[in-house]
CSV table of C-alpha atoms in Angstrom, one decimal:
chain,number,residue,atom,x,y,z
A,1,UNK,CA,-67.7,225.5,67.1
A,2,UNK,CA,-66.0,225.6,70.2
A,3,UNK,CA,-62.1,226.7,70.1
A,4,UNK,CA,-60.2,225.3,73.2
A,5,UNK,CA,-57.0,226.7,75.0
A,6,UNK,CA,-55.2,225.0,78.1
A,7,UNK,CA,-53.1,226.7,80.1
A,8,UNK,CA,-51.6,226.1,83.8
A,9,UNK,CA,-48.9,223.4,82.8
A,10,UNK,CA,-45.1,223.8,83.8
A,11,UNK,CA,-42.4,222.2,85.7
A,12,UNK,CA,-43.3,220.7,89.2
A,13,UNK,CA,-41.4,218.7,91.8
A,14,UNK,CA,-42.9,215.2,92.9
A,15,UNK,CA,-45.4,215.2,95.4
A,16,UNK,CA,-46.6,218.7,93.6
A,17,UNK,CA,-49.8,220.3,92.6
A,18,UNK,CA,-50.6,222.2,89.6
A,19,UNK,CA,-54.2,223.2,88.4
A,20,UNK,CA,-54.7,223.2,84.3
A,21,UNK,CA,-57.4,225.0,82.8
A,22,UNK,CA,-59.3,225.1,79.1
A,23,UNK,CA,-60.9,228.5,78.3
A,24,UNK,CA,-63.5,227.7,76.0
A,25,UNK,CA,-64.8,230.0,73.5
A,26,UNK,CA,-68.3,230.8,72.4
A,27,UNK,CA,-71.8,230.9,73.9
A,28,UNK,CA,-72.3,227.1,74.3
A,29,UNK,CA,-69.8,225.2,76.7
A,30,UNK,CA,-72.6,224.7,79.1
A,31,UNK,CA,-73.9,222.3,76.3
A,32,UNK,CA,-70.6,220.3,75.5
A,33,UNK,CA,-69.2,217.2,77.7
A,34,UNK,CA,-65.7,218.0,78.4
A,35,UNK,CA,-63.0,216.0,78.8
A,36,UNK,CA,-59.1,215.7,79.3
A,37,UNK,CA,-56.3,213.4,78.1
A,38,UNK,CA,-52.8,213.4,78.3
A,39,UNK,CA,-49.9,211.9,75.6
A,40,UNK,CA,-46.6,211.1,77.2
A,41,UNK,CA,-43.5,211.0,74.9
A,42,UNK,CA,-43.5,207.7,72.9
A,43,UNK,CA,-46.7,206.9,74.4
A,44,UNK,CA,-50.4,207.0,72.8
A,45,UNK,CA,-52.7,209.7,74.2
A,46,UNK,CA,-54.5,208.4,76.9
A,47,UNK,CA,-58.2,209.1,78.8
A,48,UNK,CA,-57.6,211.2,82.3
A,49,UNK,CA,-60.9,212.5,82.9
A,50,UNK,CA,-64.4,213.7,81.3
A,51,UNK,CA,-67.4,215.3,83.1
A,52,UNK,CA,-70.8,216.1,81.4
A,53,UNK,CA,-71.9,219.3,80.2
A,54,UNK,CA,-74.0,220.0,83.2
A,55,UNK,CA,-71.0,219.2,85.8
A,56,UNK,CA,-73.2,216.3,87.1
A,57,UNK,CA,-71.2,213.3,85.8
A,58,UNK,CA,-68.2,212.8,86.4
A,59,UNK,CA,-65.5,210.2,85.6
A,60,UNK,CA,-61.8,209.7,86.3
A,61,UNK,CA,-59.1,207.3,85.3
A,62,UNK,CA,-58.0,204.9,87.9
A,63,UNK,CA,-54.4,205.8,87.6
A,64,UNK,CA,-55.1,209.3,88.6
A,65,UNK,CA,-58.3,208.3,90.7
A,66,UNK,CA,-58.1,210.0,94.1
A,67,UNK,CA,-55.7,212.8,93.0
A,68,UNK,CA,-57.1,214.7,90.1
A,69,UNK,CA,-60.1,216.6,90.2
A,70,UNK,CA,-61.9,217.5,86.8
A,71,UNK,CA,-64.5,220.3,87.2
A,72,UNK,CA,-66.1,222.7,85.4
A,73,UNK,CA,-67.2,226.7,85.6
A,74,UNK,CA,-69.8,227.4,82.6
A,75,UNK,CA,-70.2,231.0,83.7
A,76,UNK,CA,-66.6,231.6,83.0
A,77,UNK,CA,-66.5,228.9,79.9
A,78,UNK,CA,-63.8,227.3,81.5
A,79,UNK,CA,-62.8,223.9,82.2
A,80,UNK,CA,-60.1,222.9,85.3
A,81,UNK,CA,-57.7,220.1,86.1
A,82,UNK,CA,-56.6,220.1,89.6
A,83,UNK,CA,-53.6,217.5,89.8
A,84,UNK,CA,-52.5,216.6,93.2
A,85,UNK,CA,-49.7,214.4,94.6
A,86,UNK,CA,-47.9,214.5,91.4
A,87,UNK,CA,-45.7,211.7,90.0
A,88,UNK,CA,-43.1,211.8,87.4
A,89,UNK,CA,-45.5,209.3,85.3
A,90,UNK,CA,-47.9,212.0,85.2
A,91,UNK,CA,-45.5,214.1,82.9
A,92,UNK,CA,-46.7,214.6,79.5
A,93,UNK,CA,-48.5,216.7,77.4
A,94,UNK,CA,-52.9,217.8,78.8
A,95,UNK,CA,-55.2,218.4,76.4
A,96,UNK,CA,-58.8,219.2,76.7
A,97,UNK,CA,-61.5,217.7,74.3
A,98,UNK,CA,-64.9,218.7,73.9
A,99,UNK,CA,-68.0,217.3,72.3
A,100,UNK,CA,-72.1,218.0,72.3
A,101,UNK,CA,-73.4,214.5,72.2
A,102,UNK,CA,-70.1,211.9,73.3
A,103,UNK,CA,-69.2,211.3,77.0
A,104,UNK,CA,-66.9,208.5,77.2
A,105,UNK,CA,-63.0,208.0,77.2
A,106,UNK,CA,-62.5,207.4,73.4
A,107,UNK,CA,-60.1,210.2,71.9
A,108,UNK,CA,-62.2,209.5,68.5
A,109,UNK,CA,-65.3,210.6,70.6
A,110,UNK,CA,-64.4,214.4,70.9
A,111,UNK,CA,-64.6,216.7,68.1
A,112,UNK,CA,-63.0,219.7,69.2
A,113,UNK,CA,-59.3,219.6,71.0
A,114,UNK,CA,-57.0,222.4,72.2
A,115,UNK,CA,-53.3,222.4,71.5
A,116,UNK,CA,-52.2,220.8,74.8
A,117,UNK,CA,-49.7,222.1,77.7
A,118,UNK,CA,-47.3,220.7,78.9
A,119,UNK,CA,-46.8,219.4,82.4
A,120,UNK,CA,-43.5,218.0,83.9
A,121,UNK,CA,-43.2,216.0,87.2
A,122,UNK,CA,-39.2,215.9,88.4
A,123,UNK,CA,-38.4,213.3,90.6
């Protein structure tokens, strides 16, 4: 089992940057595939990015490609999402998710979820 805690959200102006972190408990973080999702007010939660357990596979949603970068540090049990050139439409609660087997973009594929961190981008 793994517990996830996101941090790093906040208020930023359009064009700015934020780096989100997702700290994982337990000794098996390095064996989990990880993902970032987001949910804007009144909208469904959507896939943002994913990274395989060893970091060798990475996929990013088209809506954030070229602006967001997912990475992980298995020695620190931490997942990151570097967000640059932020837009007002990036405003959402951002969640990290983990699963020992699933590597994909479906919410239902991930077993463990954090509580989320709010990102607000002002115009």
